Amino acid sequence: MSNRKLAAVRGMNDLLPADAPLWEWFEARVTDWLRSYGYQQIRTPIVEPTELFVKSIGEVTDIVEKEMYSFEDRLNGEQLTLRPEFTAGVMRAIVEHNLTYESPRRLWSMGPLFRHERPQRGRYRQFHQVNVEAVGFAGPDIDAELIVMLARLWKILGIEKAGRVRLELNCLGQGDERARHRQDLVAYLARHETHLDDEARRRLHSNPLRILDSKNPALAEVVIGAPRITDYLGAASRAHFEGVQALLRVAGIEFTINPRMVRGLDYYNLTVFEWITDALGAQGTLCGGGRYDPLIERMGGRPTPGIGFGMGIERVVELIRAAGMPVAPAAVDVYVLHQGGATQPRAFQVAEALRDAGLDVQLHAGEASMRSQMKKADASGAQYAVIVGQSELEQDAAAVKALRPGARRYAEQALVPLPQLGEALVDALVAEAEQDE
Ligand code: HAM
């Protein structure tokens, strides 16, 4: 074994302590926001049978064809996959536990997903999503609610300051409408086959819709002239789509209809949408989702309509950072210093007593000079240093010193009896916080 330094898997990132406060801030805002719309959390396993994703996402998709981390369980030979998205697992859980038996469900999840993509800014092999699914609702009102809800989140997060976040919508219709569109699309693309690239030619008969989504500029002209799904919609699909748009207008939400938006997963029908920003370069889709009415039945459940979205946390967090959101790093209230020897176990007790009083406390570990401990106390971001020295202990007291400039209490070091220490510090913190307001 060499002593070569080990590194993380390419495209999989550490969240370092310096960045954690921003993620924590985001997660706290998001959980409040989800609760305010009546969503309940569901957590499903990170590993699921491979077949689940193949069946739901679709065999001829980038995800299933080339991006899944799949492996055989060494012990029983089962084919397993690290989840590349949430929807499939959540739908499996709904069917398995009959969750929509009594009433529809509004569900959310948050966590890591895995796709073997080429890593670049905003695109990783392990990434994170906030995922929302509203299951058992058929009408356009819930489609609009999800979109309105997202518009509210962008405001809560203050990310417009980094650049506009725009909404694109499309309607993919129902099975029969899609079949007719697909037939005409294949015929059209076949007529232009010489202009297609290898990938498009390969997908011509297996997944022609995805050709509309091609990033190859050479295909742009062919794609622009292609038959549009919106011209194939029947009365019911049109009414649904118009219903969504009417509610968005009432809510004052701007959108554009993009008839070429197809989404990368096969389970969608009717409404699909994406929120996009230009502030992040090539990977600007913050959030994508849509309706998947046939999915639950296809997975062995009773026919149940559904709609949801996935939001890329790395991308949204980058926008929050670009918008300059002031997120204070987490800091303790109190840093406890001691002189080593017999003062150390007493400092331990003092720190625990302060935690009993409800304070966040960091206790100096190991032995060091007072000067160097004071430096550490300053760097910790704590508001107060509590010094447990020999002479203080002889008086059953500790010395308290404010660490922040401009502090009104304990700007000068003062002795506080140990039985009153917790209360005195809580009082001081409350007084400072009130002054700040
Ligand atoms: P998706 O469009 O594949 O949809 O992903 C949703 C969002 O996840 C994207 O818009 C993007 O922000 C983020 N994302 C995707 N791949 C990566 C990556 N490699 N690195 C960083 N961020 C990424 C779904 O996953 C559907 N399950 C959403 C859904 C839920 N539809 C209905 N319900």
Short mmCIF file of C-alpha atoms and ligand atoms in Angstrom, two decimals:
data_model
loop_
_atom_site.label_atom_id
_atom_site.label_comp_id
_atom_site.label_asym_id
_atom_site.label_seq_id
_atom_site.Cartn_x
_atom_site.Cartn_y
_atom_site.Cartn_z
CA MET A 1 0.00 0.00 0.00
CA SER A 2 1.43 3.39 -0.95
CA ASN A 3 0.76 6.49 1.11
CA ARG A 4 -0.83 8.27 -1.84
CA LYS A 5 -3.45 10.76 -0.67
CA LEU A 6 -6.96 9.54 -1.28
CA ALA A 7 -9.43 11.81 -3.04
CA ALA A 8 -13.21 11.88 -3.37
CA VAL A 9 -14.82 10.25 -6.41
CA ARG A 10 -14.85 12.63 -9.39
CA GLY A 11 -18.03 14.69 -9.49
CA MET A 12 -18.84 13.96 -5.84
CA ASN A 13 -18.25 16.84 -3.44
CA ASP A 14 -17.57 17.35 0.24
CA LEU A 15 -19.66 19.96 1.97
CA LEU A 16 -16.97 21.75 3.98
CA PRO A 17 -17.66 23.57 7.28
CA ALA A 18 -17.24 26.97 5.60
CA ASP A 19 -20.13 26.21 3.23
CA ALA A 20 -22.35 24.32 5.67
CA PRO A 21 -24.08 27.42 7.18
CA LEU A 22 -25.45 28.38 3.76
CA TRP A 23 -26.85 24.86 3.21
CA GLU A 24 -28.31 24.84 6.72
CA TRP A 25 -29.90 28.24 6.12
CA PHE A 26 -31.37 26.98 2.82
CA GLU A 27 -32.67 23.76 4.40
CA ALA A 28 -34.32 25.64 7.27
CA ARG A 29 -36.09 28.06 4.85
CA VAL A 30 -37.18 25.15 2.65
CA THR A 31 -38.62 23.02 5.45
CA ASP A 32 -40.62 26.02 6.76
CA TRP A 33 -41.85 26.75 3.23
CA LEU A 34 -42.93 23.13 2.65
CA ARG A 35 -44.78 23.06 5.96
CA SER A 36 -46.57 26.30 5.06
CA TYR A 37 -48.14 24.51 2.06
CA GLY A 38 -49.10 21.39 4.04
CA TYR A 39 -46.40 19.04 2.73
CA GLN A 40 -45.26 16.00 4.73
CA GLN A 41 -41.81 14.46 4.57
CA ILE A 42 -41.13 11.01 3.15
CA ARG A 43 -37.69 9.36 3.20
CA THR A 44 -37.04 6.42 0.91
CA PRO A 45 -33.86 4.31 0.58
CA ILE A 46 -30.92 5.57 -1.49
CA VAL A 47 -30.64 2.13 -3.08
CA GLU A 48 -33.57 0.56 -4.96
CA PRO A 49 -33.96 -2.38 -7.36
CA THR A 50 -32.62 -1.34 -10.79
CA GLU A 51 -35.88 -2.46 -12.39
CA LEU A 52 -37.80 0.28 -10.54
CA PHE A 53 -35.89 3.04 -12.36
CA VAL A 54 -35.92 1.28 -15.73
CA LYS A 55 -39.69 0.86 -15.54
CA SER A 56 -40.51 4.38 -14.38
CA ILE A 57 -37.88 6.68 -15.94
CA GLY A 58 -37.92 4.74 -19.23
CA GLU A 59 -35.46 2.45 -20.99
CA VAL A 60 -34.45 4.90 -23.73
CA THR A 61 -33.45 7.86 -21.58
CA ASP A 62 -29.98 9.26 -20.81
CA ILE A 63 -30.43 8.33 -17.16
CA VAL A 64 -31.25 4.66 -17.69
CA GLU A 65 -29.06 4.16 -20.76
CA LYS A 66 -25.84 5.59 -19.41
CA GLU A 67 -26.03 7.43 -16.09
CA MET A 68 -27.08 4.94 -13.43
CA TYR A 69 -24.72 3.64 -10.77
CA SER A 70 -25.86 0.03 -10.80
CA PHE A 71 -24.32 -3.00 -9.15
CA GLU A 72 -25.06 -6.54 -8.20
CA ASP A 73 -25.62 -7.28 -4.52
CA ARG A 74 -22.67 -9.61 -3.80
CA LEU A 75 -24.68 -11.67 -1.35
CA ASN A 76 -27.82 -12.48 -3.29
CA GLY A 77 -27.15 -11.34 -6.85
CA GLU A 78 -29.95 -8.71 -6.84
CA GLN A 79 -29.52 -5.88 -9.38
CA LEU A 80 -29.48 -2.59 -7.44
CA THR A 81 -29.06 1.10 -8.33
CA LEU A 82 -28.18 4.29 -6.43
CA ARG A 83 -31.27 6.46 -6.92
CA PRO A 84 -30.83 8.91 -9.84
CA GLU A 85 -34.05 10.74 -8.88
CA PHE A 86 -36.73 10.65 -6.18
CA THR A 87 -40.01 10.14 -8.02
CA ALA A 88 -39.64 6.41 -8.70
CA GLY A 89 -38.84 5.53 -5.08
CA VAL A 90 -41.58 7.75 -3.69
CA MET A 91 -44.16 6.18 -6.03
CA ARG A 92 -42.95 2.71 -5.03
CA ALA A 93 -43.44 3.63 -1.36
CA ILE A 94 -46.92 5.04 -2.07
CA VAL A 95 -47.97 1.81 -3.77
CA GLU A 96 -46.25 -0.44 -1.21
CA HIS A 97 -47.86 1.30 1.79
CA ASN A 98 -51.11 2.25 0.06
CA LEU A 99 -50.49 5.86 1.10
CA THR A 100 -53.19 7.43 -1.06
CA TYR A 101 -55.90 5.01 0.13
CA GLU A 102 -57.72 7.56 2.30
CA SER A 103 -56.79 10.86 0.75
CA PRO A 104 -54.40 12.49 -1.65
CA ARG A 105 -50.89 13.26 -0.40
CA ARG A 106 -48.54 16.19 -0.55
CA LEU A 107 -45.05 14.76 0.03
CA TRP A 108 -41.49 16.07 0.04
CA SER A 109 -38.00 14.58 0.23
CA MET A 110 -34.50 15.97 0.30
CA GLY A 111 -31.16 14.25 -0.14
CA PRO A 112 -28.45 12.92 -2.46
CA LEU A 113 -28.97 11.49 -5.94
CA PHE A 114 -26.46 9.86 -8.29
CA ARG A 115 -26.01 10.21 -12.04
CA HIS A 116 -22.88 9.31 -13.98
CA GLU A 117 -22.78 12.55 -16.01
CA ARG A 118 -19.75 14.49 -17.24
CA PRO A 119 -19.02 16.77 -14.26
CA GLN A 120 -18.96 20.52 -14.84
CA ARG A 121 -20.14 23.64 -13.00
CA GLY A 122 -23.65 22.90 -11.70
CA ARG A 123 -23.54 19.26 -12.82
CA TYR A 124 -22.25 16.61 -10.45
CA ARG A 125 -22.32 12.83 -10.08
CA GLN A 126 -23.62 13.09 -6.55
CA PHE A 127 -25.99 16.01 -6.29
CA HIS A 128 -28.92 16.93 -4.06
CA GLN A 129 -32.55 17.76 -4.66
CA VAL A 130 -35.56 19.03 -2.83
CA ASN A 131 -38.29 16.87 -4.34
CA VAL A 132 -42.01 17.43 -4.09
CA GLU A 133 -44.85 15.13 -5.18
CA ALA A 134 -48.59 15.88 -4.99
CA VAL A 135 -50.35 12.58 -5.54
CA GLY A 136 -54.07 11.94 -6.02
CA PHE A 137 -54.89 15.37 -7.48
CA ALA A 138 -56.13 15.51 -11.07
CA GLY A 139 -57.01 19.17 -11.65
CA PRO A 140 -54.91 22.04 -13.00
CA ASP A 141 -55.18 23.85 -9.65
CA ILE A 142 -52.48 21.69 -8.08
CA ASP A 143 -50.19 22.22 -11.10
CA ALA A 144 -50.55 25.98 -10.56
CA GLU A 145 -50.11 25.63 -6.81
CA LEU A 146 -46.72 23.93 -7.25
CA ILE A 147 -45.55 26.70 -9.54
CA VAL A 148 -46.86 29.50 -7.30
CA MET A 149 -45.18 27.79 -4.37
CA LEU A 150 -41.83 27.84 -6.20
CA ALA A 151 -42.23 31.52 -7.10
CA ARG A 152 -42.68 32.19 -3.38
CA LEU A 153 -39.53 30.23 -2.55
CA TRP A 154 -37.40 32.25 -4.98
CA LYS A 155 -38.58 35.35 -3.06
CA ILE A 156 -37.89 33.82 0.35
CA LEU A 157 -34.39 32.92 -0.81
CA GLY A 158 -33.81 36.37 -2.34
CA ILE A 159 -32.25 34.88 -5.46
CA GLU A 160 -33.67 37.30 -8.04
CA LYS A 161 -30.87 39.62 -6.95
CA ALA A 162 -28.42 37.32 -8.74
CA GLY A 163 -30.46 37.28 -11.98
CA ARG A 164 -33.93 36.62 -13.22
CA VAL A 165 -35.48 33.19 -12.71
CA ARG A 166 -37.89 32.47 -15.54
CA LEU A 167 -40.60 29.88 -15.98
CA GLU A 168 -41.15 27.74 -19.09
CA LEU A 169 -44.21 25.57 -19.54
CA ASN A 170 -45.38 22.94 -21.96
CA CYS A 171 -48.20 20.46 -22.24
CA LEU A 172 -47.28 16.93 -23.37
CA GLY A 173 -50.89 15.77 -23.75
CA GLN A 174 -52.21 12.28 -23.18
CA GLY A 175 -51.16 8.89 -24.60
CA ASP A 176 -53.23 8.99 -27.80
CA GLU A 177 -52.30 12.61 -28.55
CA ARG A 178 -48.65 11.82 -28.02
CA ALA A 179 -48.90 8.75 -30.25
CA ARG A 180 -50.22 10.85 -33.15
CA HIS A 181 -47.62 13.54 -32.56
CA ARG A 182 -44.90 10.93 -32.37
CA GLN A 183 -45.96 9.37 -35.67
CA ASP A 184 -45.77 12.71 -37.47
CA LEU A 185 -42.55 13.61 -35.67
CA VAL A 186 -40.82 10.38 -36.73
CA ALA A 187 -42.00 10.86 -40.32
CA TYR A 188 -40.74 14.47 -40.29
CA LEU A 189 -37.37 13.56 -38.75
CA ALA A 190 -36.97 10.64 -41.16
CA ARG A 191 -37.41 13.09 -44.05
CA HIS A 192 -34.55 15.14 -42.54
CA GLU A 193 -32.42 12.17 -41.56
CA THR A 194 -29.33 13.46 -43.37
CA HIS A 195 -29.29 16.46 -40.99
CA LEU A 196 -29.47 14.35 -37.83
CA ASP A 197 -26.45 13.42 -35.74
CA ASP A 198 -25.66 9.81 -34.69
CA GLU A 199 -27.46 10.11 -31.37
CA ALA A 200 -30.60 11.52 -32.99
CA ARG A 201 -30.55 8.83 -35.68
CA ARG A 202 -30.29 6.17 -33.01
CA ARG A 203 -33.25 7.68 -31.15
CA LEU A 204 -35.38 8.28 -34.21
CA HIS A 205 -37.57 5.25 -33.57
CA SER A 206 -36.95 4.61 -29.86
CA ASN A 207 -37.34 8.09 -28.31
CA PRO A 208 -37.86 10.74 -31.01
CA LEU A 209 -39.17 13.31 -28.51
CA ARG A 210 -35.72 13.56 -26.95
CA ILE A 211 -34.30 14.73 -30.30
CA LEU A 212 -36.25 17.98 -29.75
CA ASP A 213 -34.18 18.48 -26.62
CA SER A 214 -30.83 18.03 -28.42
CA LYS A 215 -28.09 20.48 -27.45
CA ASN A 216 -26.42 20.08 -30.88
CA PRO A 217 -26.71 23.47 -32.66
CA ALA A 218 -26.52 21.70 -36.03
CA LEU A 219 -29.96 20.25 -35.32
CA ALA A 220 -31.55 23.56 -34.34
CA GLU A 221 -33.14 24.22 -37.73
CA VAL A 222 -34.67 20.74 -38.04
CA VAL A 223 -35.99 20.99 -34.48
CA ILE A 224 -37.62 24.39 -35.06
CA GLY A 225 -39.62 23.08 -38.01
CA ALA A 226 -40.71 19.87 -36.24
CA PRO A 227 -44.38 19.14 -35.45
CA ARG A 228 -45.32 20.57 -32.05
CA ILE A 229 -47.13 18.55 -29.43
CA THR A 230 -49.30 21.57 -28.60
CA ASP A 231 -50.91 21.26 -32.06
CA TYR A 232 -52.06 17.72 -31.25
CA LEU A 233 -53.86 18.36 -27.98
CA GLY A 234 -57.52 17.39 -27.67
CA ALA A 235 -60.15 19.48 -25.88
CA ALA A 236 -59.53 18.01 -22.39
CA SER A 237 -55.76 18.48 -22.52
CA ARG A 238 -56.15 22.01 -23.87
CA ALA A 239 -58.61 22.84 -21.08
CA HIS A 240 -56.21 21.50 -18.48
CA PHE A 241 -53.31 23.52 -19.88
CA GLU A 242 -55.43 26.65 -20.14
CA GLY A 243 -56.62 26.10 -16.56
CA VAL A 244 -53.03 26.11 -15.33
CA GLN A 245 -52.21 29.25 -17.28
CA ALA A 246 -55.32 31.09 -16.05
CA LEU A 247 -54.37 30.45 -12.42
CA LEU A 248 -50.80 31.58 -13.04
CA ARG A 249 -52.09 34.81 -14.54
CA VAL A 250 -54.30 35.37 -11.49
CA ALA A 251 -51.23 34.85 -9.31
CA GLY A 252 -49.25 37.32 -11.43
CA ILE A 253 -46.66 34.77 -12.52
CA GLU A 254 -44.98 35.31 -15.87
CA PHE A 255 -44.22 32.34 -18.08
CA THR A 256 -43.38 31.38 -21.64
CA ILE A 257 -44.67 28.32 -23.43
CA ASN A 258 -41.85 26.24 -24.84
CA PRO A 259 -43.37 23.62 -27.16
CA ARG A 260 -40.00 21.88 -27.43
CA MET A 261 -39.61 21.21 -23.71
CA VAL A 262 -39.86 17.43 -23.31
CA ARG A 263 -38.01 16.73 -20.01
CA GLY A 264 -35.47 13.91 -19.71
CA LEU A 265 -37.68 11.29 -18.06
CA ASP A 266 -40.41 9.31 -19.81
CA TYR A 267 -43.19 9.33 -17.24
CA TYR A 268 -44.63 12.78 -17.95
CA ASN A 269 -47.98 13.76 -19.46
CA LEU A 270 -49.92 17.06 -19.65
CA THR A 271 -48.16 19.90 -17.77
CA VAL A 272 -44.37 20.02 -17.65
CA PHE A 273 -42.34 23.00 -16.45
CA GLU A 274 -38.86 24.26 -15.74
CA TRP A 275 -37.51 27.26 -13.82
CA ILE A 276 -34.36 28.51 -15.50
CA THR A 277 -31.75 31.17 -14.75
CA ASP A 278 -29.03 32.62 -16.97
CA ALA A 279 -26.90 33.49 -13.94
CA LEU A 280 -25.28 30.03 -13.65
CA GLY A 281 -23.90 29.37 -17.13
CA ALA A 282 -24.83 26.22 -19.06
CA GLN A 283 -26.52 24.34 -16.20
CA GLY A 284 -29.23 26.91 -15.53
CA THR A 285 -32.25 24.72 -14.83
CA LEU A 286 -32.98 25.16 -11.14
CA CYS A 287 -36.06 23.04 -11.03
CA GLY A 288 -37.97 20.74 -13.36
CA GLY A 289 -41.14 18.77 -13.04
CA GLY A 290 -44.55 17.89 -14.33
CA ARG A 291 -47.50 15.59 -14.28
CA TYR A 292 -47.16 11.78 -14.43
CA ASP A 293 -50.77 10.53 -14.31
CA PRO A 294 -50.15 7.03 -15.76
CA LEU A 295 -47.11 6.24 -13.58
CA ILE A 296 -48.64 4.81 -10.41
CA GLU A 297 -50.83 2.40 -12.34
CA ARG A 298 -47.84 1.36 -14.44
CA MET A 299 -46.07 0.53 -11.17
CA GLY A 300 -48.84 -1.76 -10.00
CA GLY A 301 -50.96 0.72 -8.00
CA ARG A 302 -54.54 1.83 -8.50
CA PRO A 303 -54.81 4.57 -11.18
CA THR A 304 -53.80 7.76 -9.31
CA PRO A 305 -52.82 11.07 -10.89
CA GLY A 306 -49.72 12.91 -9.69
CA ILE A 307 -47.46 15.88 -10.28
CA GLY A 308 -44.15 16.96 -8.80
CA PHE A 309 -40.79 18.61 -9.27
CA GLY A 310 -37.15 18.24 -8.36
CA MET A 311 -34.98 21.23 -7.45
CA GLY A 312 -31.19 21.07 -7.73
CA ILE A 313 -29.84 22.26 -4.38
CA GLU A 314 -26.25 22.90 -5.58
CA ARG A 315 -27.59 25.27 -8.23
CA VAL A 316 -29.98 27.11 -5.94
CA VAL A 317 -27.32 27.47 -3.24
CA GLU A 318 -24.91 28.90 -5.82
CA LEU A 319 -27.53 31.51 -6.74
CA ILE A 320 -28.12 32.38 -3.08
CA ARG A 321 -24.38 32.90 -2.72
CA ALA A 322 -24.25 35.02 -5.88
CA ALA A 323 -27.12 37.13 -4.52
CA GLY A 324 -24.92 37.85 -1.48
CA MET A 325 -27.33 36.55 1.12
CA PRO A 326 -25.82 37.38 4.52
CA VAL A 327 -25.70 34.03 6.25
CA ALA A 328 -23.82 34.17 9.54
CA PRO A 329 -21.59 31.19 10.25
CA ALA A 330 -22.85 29.16 13.19
CA ALA A 331 -21.02 30.11 16.39
CA VAL A 332 -21.33 29.07 20.03
CA ASP A 333 -22.38 31.56 22.72
CA VAL A 334 -19.57 30.86 25.15
CA TYR A 335 -15.97 29.63 24.98
CA VAL A 336 -14.69 28.15 28.24
CA LEU A 337 -10.95 28.47 29.03
CA HIS A 338 -9.06 26.79 31.85
CA GLN A 339 -5.57 26.60 33.35
CA GLY A 340 -5.09 22.84 33.10
CA GLY A 341 -4.44 20.63 36.14
CA ALA A 342 -7.29 20.67 38.66
CA THR A 343 -9.09 23.47 36.80
CA GLN A 344 -9.71 21.19 33.80
CA PRO A 345 -12.29 18.84 35.37
CA ARG A 346 -13.99 21.90 36.94
CA ALA A 347 -14.12 23.61 33.54
CA PHE A 348 -15.78 20.43 32.22
CA GLN A 349 -18.47 20.77 34.92
CA VAL A 350 -18.90 24.49 34.26
CA ALA A 351 -19.36 23.87 30.53
CA GLU A 352 -21.99 21.18 31.17
CA ALA A 353 -23.82 23.46 33.66
CA LEU A 354 -23.90 26.24 31.05
CA ARG A 355 -25.31 23.81 28.48
CA ASP A 356 -27.97 22.87 31.09
CA ALA A 357 -28.84 26.58 31.16
CA GLY A 358 -29.48 26.41 27.40
CA LEU A 359 -26.24 27.95 26.13
CA ASP A 360 -24.09 26.71 23.23
CA VAL A 361 -20.65 26.13 24.70
CA GLN A 362 -17.24 25.21 23.36
CA LEU A 363 -14.75 23.99 25.95
CA HIS A 364 -11.05 24.39 25.28
CA ALA A 365 -9.54 20.94 24.71
CA GLY A 366 -5.98 20.17 25.78
CA GLU A 367 -3.61 22.53 27.57
CA ALA A 368 -2.40 25.88 26.28
CA SER A 369 -1.41 29.30 27.52
CA MET A 370 -4.23 31.73 28.37
CA ARG A 371 -3.09 33.92 25.49
CA SER A 372 -3.42 31.16 22.93
CA GLN A 373 -6.76 30.01 24.40
CA MET A 374 -8.04 33.59 24.20
CA LYS A 375 -7.08 33.66 20.49
CA LYS A 376 -9.05 30.45 19.94
CA ALA A 377 -12.01 31.90 21.87
CA ASP A 378 -11.99 34.93 19.56
CA ALA A 379 -11.76 32.80 16.44
CA SER A 380 -14.66 30.61 17.61
CA GLY A 381 -17.10 33.48 17.12
CA ALA A 382 -18.39 33.08 20.70
CA GLN A 383 -19.80 36.18 22.41
CA TYR A 384 -18.28 35.51 25.82
CA ALA A 385 -15.16 33.91 27.22
CA VAL A 386 -15.55 32.17 30.57
CA ILE A 387 -12.24 31.72 32.36
CA VAL A 388 -12.01 28.91 34.89
CA GLY A 389 -8.68 29.64 36.62
CA GLN A 390 -7.27 28.56 39.97
CA SER A 391 -7.82 31.90 41.71
CA GLU A 392 -11.40 32.19 40.36
CA LEU A 393 -12.25 28.67 41.56
CA GLU A 394 -10.97 29.49 45.03
CA GLN A 395 -13.79 32.06 45.14
CA ASP A 396 -16.29 29.57 43.63
CA ALA A 397 -16.51 31.86 40.60
CA ALA A 398 -15.41 32.23 36.98
CA ALA A 399 -14.27 35.31 35.07
CA VAL A 400 -16.44 36.50 32.18
CA LYS A 401 -15.18 38.67 29.32
CA ALA A 402 -17.11 39.85 26.25
CA LEU A 403 -15.38 38.97 22.99
CA ARG A 404 -17.34 41.09 20.50
CA PRO A 405 -16.47 44.77 20.12
CA GLY A 406 -19.18 47.13 21.37
CA ALA A 407 -20.54 44.66 23.94
CA ARG A 408 -22.46 46.41 26.71
CA ARG A 409 -21.97 43.79 29.38
CA TYR A 410 -18.66 42.32 30.46
CA ALA A 411 -16.70 44.66 28.18
CA GLU A 412 -14.39 44.65 31.19
CA GLN A 413 -13.60 41.22 32.62
CA ALA A 414 -15.71 40.52 35.76
CA LEU A 415 -16.01 37.77 38.32
CA VAL A 416 -19.36 35.90 38.45
CA PRO A 417 -20.21 33.33 41.18
CA LEU A 418 -20.58 29.84 39.62
CA PRO A 419 -24.18 29.25 40.86
CA GLN A 420 -25.30 32.41 38.99
CA LEU A 421 -23.08 32.01 35.91
CA GLY A 422 -25.63 30.40 33.56
CA GLU A 423 -28.37 32.89 34.33
CA ALA A 424 -26.00 35.87 34.09
CA LEU A 425 -24.80 34.83 30.64
CA VAL A 426 -28.33 34.12 29.34
CA ASP A 427 -29.38 37.60 30.58
CA ALA A 428 -26.40 39.22 28.91
CA LEU A 429 -27.08 37.48 25.57
CA VAL A 430 -30.75 38.48 25.65
CA ALA A 431 -29.81 42.10 26.47
CA GLU A 432 -27.33 42.25 23.56
CA ALA A 433 -29.84 40.73 21.13
CA GLU A 434 -32.48 43.31 22.17
CA GLN A 435 -30.01 46.13 21.63
CA ASP A 436 -29.26 44.81 18.14
CA GLU A 437 -32.92 44.90 17.10
P1 HAM B 1 -34.71 16.34 -13.42
O1 HAM B 1 -35.05 17.37 -14.45
O2 HAM B 1 -33.93 15.16 -13.90
O3 HAM B 1 -36.09 15.88 -12.80
O4 HAM B 1 -33.92 17.01 -12.23
C1 HAM B 1 -34.44 18.11 -11.52
C2 HAM B 1 -33.36 19.10 -11.17
O5 HAM B 1 -32.28 18.46 -10.50
C3 HAM B 1 -32.69 19.76 -12.36
O6 HAM B 1 -33.45 20.84 -12.84
C4 HAM B 1 -31.38 20.24 -11.74
O7 HAM B 1 -31.59 21.45 -11.02
C5 HAM B 1 -31.07 19.13 -10.76
N1 HAM B 1 -30.08 18.20 -11.35
C6 HAM B 1 -30.31 17.17 -12.19
N2 HAM B 1 -29.16 16.53 -12.50
C7 HAM B 1 -28.17 17.16 -11.83
C8 HAM B 1 -26.75 16.98 -11.72
N3 HAM B 1 -26.11 15.99 -12.35
N4 HAM B 1 -26.05 17.85 -10.94
C9 HAM B 1 -26.67 18.85 -10.27
N5 HAM B 1 -28.01 19.07 -10.34
C10 HAM B 1 -28.75 18.24 -11.10
C11 HAM B 1 -36.21 14.89 -11.88
O8 HAM B 1 -35.31 14.43 -11.24
C12 HAM B 1 -37.66 14.51 -11.62
N6 HAM B 1 -37.68 13.36 -10.69
C13 HAM B 1 -38.41 15.70 -11.03
C14 HAM B 1 -39.84 15.37 -10.75
C15 HAM B 1 -40.38 15.09 -9.53
N7 HAM B 1 -40.82 15.26 -11.65
C16 HAM B 1 -41.94 14.93 -11.03
N8 HAM B 1 -41.68 14.82 -9.76
#
